[in-house]
């Protein structure tokens, strides 16, 4: 999991089903499935992971000036031929739930 947000950092100790990594999510409206292209993005833009879902959500959030945070859990990846693990979706949901609870608590304290 990759985090760059104070709220997500605050609850990262609650996540015990994998390793949390802070980094940059590379996202676009296409699937980067070539290792050389993924490596190019990593070397030139400092990406830690590739996906294709967060870019559109980030663009809408920016357009309406709404805070945005993408949280991803990798079930597998092209760079290490990882095997797909279907349990990652539930693990991500549990962590996102904790982040949202913490964020709501932060807003209430303001």
Short mmCIF file of N, CA and C in Angstrom, two decimals, residues 12 17 25 33 35 37 41 51-52 58 63 70 84 95 97 106 109:
data_model
loop_
_atom_site.label_atom_id
_atom_site.label_comp_id
_atom_site.label_asym_id
_atom_site.label_seq_id
_atom_site.Cartn_x
_atom_site.Cartn_y
_atom_site.Cartn_z
N UNK A 12 -1.82 3.91 9.78
CA UNK A 12 -1.11 2.84 9.08
C UNK A 12 -0.77 1.66 9.99
N UNK A 17 -1.97 -6.60 7.06
CA UNK A 17 -2.06 -7.65 6.04
C UNK A 17 -1.05 -7.48 4.91
N UNK A 25 1.67 7.20 -7.05
CA UNK A 25 0.91 6.31 -7.91
C UNK A 25 0.92 6.88 -9.32
N UNK A 33 1.49 -1.83 -19.42
CA UNK A 33 1.73 -3.25 -19.19
C UNK A 33 3.11 -3.69 -19.69
N UNK A 35 7.13 -3.59 -19.11
CA UNK A 35 8.09 -3.35 -18.03
C UNK A 35 9.00 -2.17 -18.34
N UNK A 37 8.34 0.49 -20.10
CA UNK A 37 7.56 1.72 -19.93
C UNK A 37 7.34 2.02 -18.44
N UNK A 41 8.66 5.41 -16.38
CA UNK A 41 7.88 6.27 -15.48
C UNK A 41 8.51 6.33 -14.09
N UNK A 51 -1.26 2.07 -12.20
CA UNK A 51 -2.66 1.65 -12.24
C UNK A 51 -3.40 2.57 -13.19
N UNK A 52 -4.67 2.34 -13.40
CA UNK A 52 -5.40 3.17 -14.35
C UNK A 52 -6.76 3.65 -13.84
N UNK A 58 -8.91 11.80 -9.72
CA UNK A 58 -8.09 12.96 -9.35
C UNK A 58 -8.46 14.18 -10.20
N UNK A 63 -10.99 19.51 -10.51
CA UNK A 63 -11.93 20.41 -11.17
C UNK A 63 -12.91 21.05 -10.19
N UNK A 70 -5.62 8.76 -3.17
CA UNK A 70 -5.77 7.43 -3.75
C UNK A 70 -5.05 6.44 -2.83
N UNK A 84 -1.87 -13.34 -8.53
CA UNK A 84 -3.06 -12.61 -8.09
C UNK A 84 -3.56 -13.16 -6.76
N UNK A 95 -8.66 -1.04 5.36
CA UNK A 95 -7.77 0.09 5.60
C UNK A 95 -8.42 1.41 5.22
N UNK A 97 -11.53 2.10 5.25
CA UNK A 97 -12.51 2.37 6.30
C UNK A 97 -11.84 3.08 7.49
N UNK A 106 -11.06 13.85 12.45
CA UNK A 106 -10.29 15.07 12.29
C UNK A 106 -11.20 16.24 11.96
N UNK A 109 -13.16 17.53 14.89
CA UNK A 109 -12.37 18.23 15.91
C UNK A 109 -12.02 19.66 15.50
#
